[in-house]
Coordinates of C-alpha atoms in Angstrom, one line a residue:
M1 CA 41.8 29.3 29.8
A2 CA 41.9 25.8 28.6
K3 CA 39.9 24.7 31.7
G4 CA 37.3 27.3 30.9
R5 CA 37.0 26.0 27.2
R6 CA 36.5 22.6 28.5
G7 CA 33.7 23.6 30.7
A8 CA 31.9 25.4 27.5
A9 CA 32.1 22.7 25.0
P10 CA 28.9 20.7 26.0
A11 CA 26.8 23.8 25.2
P12 CA 26.2 23.0 21.5
V13 CA 25.1 19.5 22.5
A14 CA 22.6 20.7 24.9
A15 CA 21.2 23.2 22.3
A16 CA 21.0 20.5 19.8
T17 CA 19.1 18.3 22.2
S18 CA 16.8 21.1 23.1
A19 CA 16.1 21.8 19.4
M20 CA 15.3 18.1 18.8
A21 CA 12.8 18.1 21.6
L22 CA 11.2 21.1 20.3
Y23 CA 10.4 19.8 16.7
E24 CA 9.2 16.5 18.2
Q25 CA 6.9 18.4 20.5
V26 CA 5.4 20.0 17.2
K27 CA 5.1 16.8 15.4
D28 CA 3.4 15.0 18.5
F29 CA 1.0 17.9 18.8
I30 CA -0.1 17.6 15.1
A31 CA 0.0 13.9 15.3
R32 CA -2.3 13.9 18.2
K33 CA -4.9 16.3 16.7
I34 CA -5.1 14.0 13.6
Q35 CA -5.3 10.9 15.7
E36 CA -8.0 12.2 18.0
G37 CA -10.0 13.4 14.9
V38 CA -9.8 17.2 15.7
W39 CA -8.2 17.5 12.2
R40 CA -9.4 15.3 9.6
A41 CA -8.1 14.4 6.0
G42 CA -8.1 17.5 3.8
D43 CA -8.2 19.9 6.9
R44 CA -5.6 22.8 6.6
L45 CA -3.0 22.9 9.5
P46 CA -2.1 26.0 11.3
S47 CA 0.7 27.9 9.2
E48 CA 4.3 27.8 9.9
S49 CA 4.1 31.4 11.3
E50 CA 1.2 30.4 13.5
L51 CA 3.0 27.4 14.8
V52 CA 6.2 29.5 15.4
T53 CA 4.2 31.9 17.6
Q54 CA 2.3 29.1 19.4
F55 CA 5.5 27.2 20.4
G56 CA 7.9 30.2 20.4
I57 CA 10.4 28.4 18.4
S58 CA 12.3 29.1 15.1
R59 CA 10.7 28.6 11.6
M60 CA 13.6 26.2 10.9
T61 CA 12.4 24.0 13.9
V62 CA 8.7 24.0 12.6
N63 CA 9.7 23.4 9.0
R64 CA 11.7 20.2 10.0
A65 CA 8.7 19.0 12.0
L66 CA 6.4 19.5 9.0
R67 CA 8.9 18.0 6.6
E68 CA 9.2 14.9 8.6
L69 CA 5.3 14.6 9.1
S70 CA 5.1 15.0 5.3
E71 CA 7.6 12.3 4.6
Q72 CA 5.9 9.8 6.9
G73 CA 2.7 10.5 4.9
R74 CA 0.7 12.0 7.8
I75 CA 0.4 15.5 5.9
V76 CA 0.6 17.0 2.5
R77 CA 2.5 20.2 1.9
V78 CA 1.5 22.4 -1.0
A79 CA 4.1 25.1 -1.9
G80 CA 2.6 28.6 -1.4
V81 CA -0.8 27.2 -0.1
G82 CA -0.1 25.2 3.2
S83 CA 0.0 22.0 5.0
F84 CA -3.2 19.6 5.0
V85 CA -3.8 16.3 6.7
A86 CA -3.1 13.5 4.4
E87 CA -5.9 11.1 3.2
E88 CA -5.4 7.8 5.2
K89 CA -3.9 5.1 3.1
P90 CA -6.1 1.9 2.8
Q91 CA -4.1 -1.1 4.3
S92 CA -4.5 -4.8 3.3
T93 CA -3.2 -7.6 5.5
L94 CA -0.3 -10.0 4.5
L95 CA -1.5 -12.9 6.4
Q96 CA -4.5 -13.7 4.4
I97 CA -6.0 -13.2 0.9
A98 CA -7.9 -10.1 1.4
N99 CA -11.2 -9.3 -0.6
L100 CA -10.3 -5.8 -1.9
A101 CA -13.8 -5.2 -3.2
S102 CA -15.2 -5.8 0.5
E103 CA -12.4 -3.8 2.1
I104 CA -13.3 -0.8 0.1
R105 CA -16.9 -0.9 0.5
Q106 CA -16.6 -1.3 4.2
R107 CA -14.9 2.1 4.1
G108 CA -18.1 3.5 2.5
H109 CA -16.2 4.1 -0.7
D110 CA -17.2 2.9 -4.4
Y111 CA -15.4 0.1 -5.8
R112 CA -15.0 -1.0 -9.5
C113 CA -13.0 -3.5 -11.2
D114 CA -11.9 -2.9 -14.9
V115 CA -11.0 -6.2 -16.6
L116 CA -8.5 -5.4 -19.2
A117 CA -7.8 -8.9 -20.4
V118 CA -8.8 -12.5 -19.9
E119 CA -6.8 -14.9 -22.4
R120 CA -4.7 -17.9 -22.8
V121 CA -1.0 -17.3 -23.4
S122 CA 2.2 -19.2 -23.5
A123 CA 4.0 -19.3 -20.1
S124 CA 7.1 -17.3 -20.0
L125 CA 10.3 -19.0 -18.2
E126 CA 9.3 -16.9 -14.9
V127 CA 5.6 -18.0 -15.1
A128 CA 6.3 -21.6 -15.8
A129 CA 8.8 -21.8 -12.8
A130 CA 6.0 -20.2 -10.5
L131 CA 3.5 -22.6 -11.6
D132 CA 5.7 -25.8 -12.1
L133 CA 4.9 -26.0 -15.8
R134 CA 6.9 -26.3 -18.9
T135 CA 8.1 -23.1 -20.6
G136 CA 5.7 -22.3 -23.3
E137 CA 2.9 -24.4 -21.9
S138 CA -0.6 -22.8 -22.2
V139 CA -1.9 -20.8 -19.1
F140 CA -4.7 -18.4 -18.4
H141 CA -3.8 -14.6 -17.9
S142 CA -6.0 -12.1 -16.6
L143 CA -5.3 -8.3 -16.2
C144 CA -7.4 -5.9 -13.8
I145 CA -7.5 -2.4 -12.5
H146 CA -9.0 -2.0 -9.1
R147 CA -10.5 1.4 -8.3
E148 CA -11.6 3.2 -5.1
D149 CA -13.8 6.1 -5.8
G150 CA -12.8 6.0 -9.4
L151 CA -8.9 6.2 -8.6
P152 CA -6.8 3.1 -9.4
V153 CA -5.4 1.5 -6.2
Q154 CA -4.3 -1.8 -7.6
L155 CA -3.1 -3.2 -11.0
E156 CA -3.5 -7.0 -10.9
D157 CA -1.6 -9.3 -13.2
R158 CA -2.5 -12.9 -12.8
Y159 CA -1.5 -16.3 -14.2
V160 CA -3.7 -19.3 -13.3
N161 CA -2.6 -23.1 -13.8
P162 CA -5.4 -24.4 -16.3
R163 CA -4.9 -27.9 -14.9
Q164 CA -6.1 -26.6 -11.4
V165 CA -8.8 -24.1 -12.8
P166 CA -9.9 -25.3 -16.3
Q167 CA -13.0 -23.0 -16.4
F168 CA -11.2 -19.8 -15.3
A169 CA -11.2 -18.1 -18.8
A170 CA -14.9 -18.9 -19.1
Q171 CA -16.0 -16.6 -16.0
D172 CA -17.8 -13.4 -16.3
F173 CA -15.4 -11.3 -14.2
T174 CA -17.4 -8.2 -14.5
L175 CA -19.7 -9.8 -11.9
L176 CA -17.0 -11.5 -9.7
Q177 CA -13.4 -10.6 -9.7
P178 CA -10.8 -13.3 -10.4
S179 CA -9.3 -13.5 -6.9
E180 CA -12.9 -13.8 -5.4
Y181 CA -13.7 -16.4 -7.9
L182 CA -10.6 -18.5 -7.0
V183 CA -11.1 -18.1 -3.3
R184 CA -14.9 -19.3 -3.6
N185 CA -14.3 -22.2 -6.0
V186 CA -10.7 -23.5 -5.7
P187 CA -9.5 -24.8 -2.4
F188 CA -6.0 -23.8 -1.3
D189 CA -3.8 -24.7 1.5
Q190 CA -0.8 -22.6 1.2
V191 CA -0.1 -19.0 0.4
E192 CA 3.3 -17.2 -0.3
H193 CA 3.3 -13.4 0.0
V194 CA 6.4 -11.4 -1.2
V195 CA 6.5 -7.6 -1.0
D196 CA 9.0 -5.4 -3.0
A197 CA 9.4 -1.7 -3.5
V198 CA 9.4 -1.0 -7.3
M199 CA 9.3 1.7 -9.9
P200 CA 6.5 1.2 -12.3
T201 CA 7.1 0.9 -16.1
A202 CA 5.7 3.5 -18.3
E203 CA 2.7 1.3 -19.1
Q204 CA 2.0 0.5 -15.7
A205 CA 2.0 4.1 -14.6
A206 CA -0.3 5.0 -17.3
L207 CA -2.8 2.2 -16.3
L208 CA -2.5 3.4 -12.5
E209 CA -2.8 7.0 -13.6
M210 CA 0.3 8.1 -11.9
P211 CA 3.6 9.4 -12.6
A212 CA 6.2 6.9 -13.6
T213 CA 8.6 8.7 -11.3
E214 CA 6.7 7.6 -8.1
P215 CA 7.3 4.5 -6.4
C216 CA 5.0 1.3 -6.0
L217 CA 4.4 -1.5 -3.7
L218 CA 4.5 -4.9 -5.4
L219 CA 2.8 -7.8 -3.7
T220 CA 3.6 -11.1 -5.5
R221 CA 1.3 -14.0 -4.3
R222 CA 1.3 -17.6 -5.1
T223 CA -1.1 -20.3 -3.9
W224 CA -0.9 -24.1 -3.8
S225 CA -3.5 -27.0 -3.3
R226 CA -1.8 -30.2 -2.1
G227 CA 1.5 -29.1 -3.3
V228 CA 0.3 -28.0 -6.8
P229 CA 0.5 -24.4 -7.7
I230 CA -2.7 -22.8 -8.5
T231 CA -2.0 -19.2 -9.5
V232 CA 0.6 -16.4 -9.3
V233 CA -0.2 -12.7 -9.3
R234 CA 1.5 -9.6 -9.1
C235 CA -0.5 -6.8 -7.3
L236 CA 0.9 -3.3 -8.0
H237 CA -0.1 -0.4 -5.7
P238 CA 0.9 3.2 -5.8
A239 CA 2.8 3.8 -2.7
S240 CA 1.0 7.0 -2.2
R241 CA -2.3 5.5 -2.1
Y242 CA -2.0 2.1 -0.6
R243 CA -0.1 0.3 2.2
L244 CA 0.3 -3.4 3.0
G245 CA 0.7 -4.6 6.9
S246 CA -0.2 -7.4 9.2
R247 CA -1.2 -7.7 12.9
F248 CA -0.5 -10.9 14.6
R249 CA 0.0 -12.8 17.9
A250 CA 3.5 -14.0 19.3
D251 CA 2.3 -17.5 18.3
G252 CA 2.2 -16.4 14.6
N253 CA -1.4 -16.6 14.0
P254 CA -3.4 -13.5 12.9
A255 CA -4.8 -11.3 15.5
A256 CA -8.7 -11.5 15.7
G257 CA -10.5 -8.6 14.2

């Protein structure tokens, strides 16, 4: 009897492996249809019942596949309605200063920048340290909301060293956004990017027109010219609307294209 029990023991492991393969098959099937363009953003996917019938598997297995696709941002599930292909999140590179306006327009979407503030303020301890200035020293500050098809995708909170860019506050940023003005007019030779996952404050969430309970990606950028800091900017993106990434060669240089 003991020998028989030892022989039967692997059965649950085999069953678990089989179940895992099945839900991965469903995930691969849906992901492939999306990648090939058969199902596009906003298209409704087959229902759970249809997938159960198609694959001959349990509803629990199908549910797991859909749940994981939803967690990966590939699909959106609406209770009582169904599952839909998610809108692809725009992506900006981390290896260079991206022109957000150009990126959005290249996708065929409408771009708008709402300039909320351009002012001269006293540097906080944090800002002074980032710009190698004295605490309380005067710095330029700008606050902008970048929109894609009317929806906020980035809150840009920028501080600029007035010694390096004395004419910053005199610019008309309704014509040329601050980052584009700086790239065109102020040479820089070093860039630092740091990315954090954060929760927005109530004020930030309101400006980004998003729930304060949803996370954001925070890109903090500093630039230098000959060792002197030019600007420090905190770019806050709703994680559900934007992503950050890079592609580079093994030698560390950005990949062409």
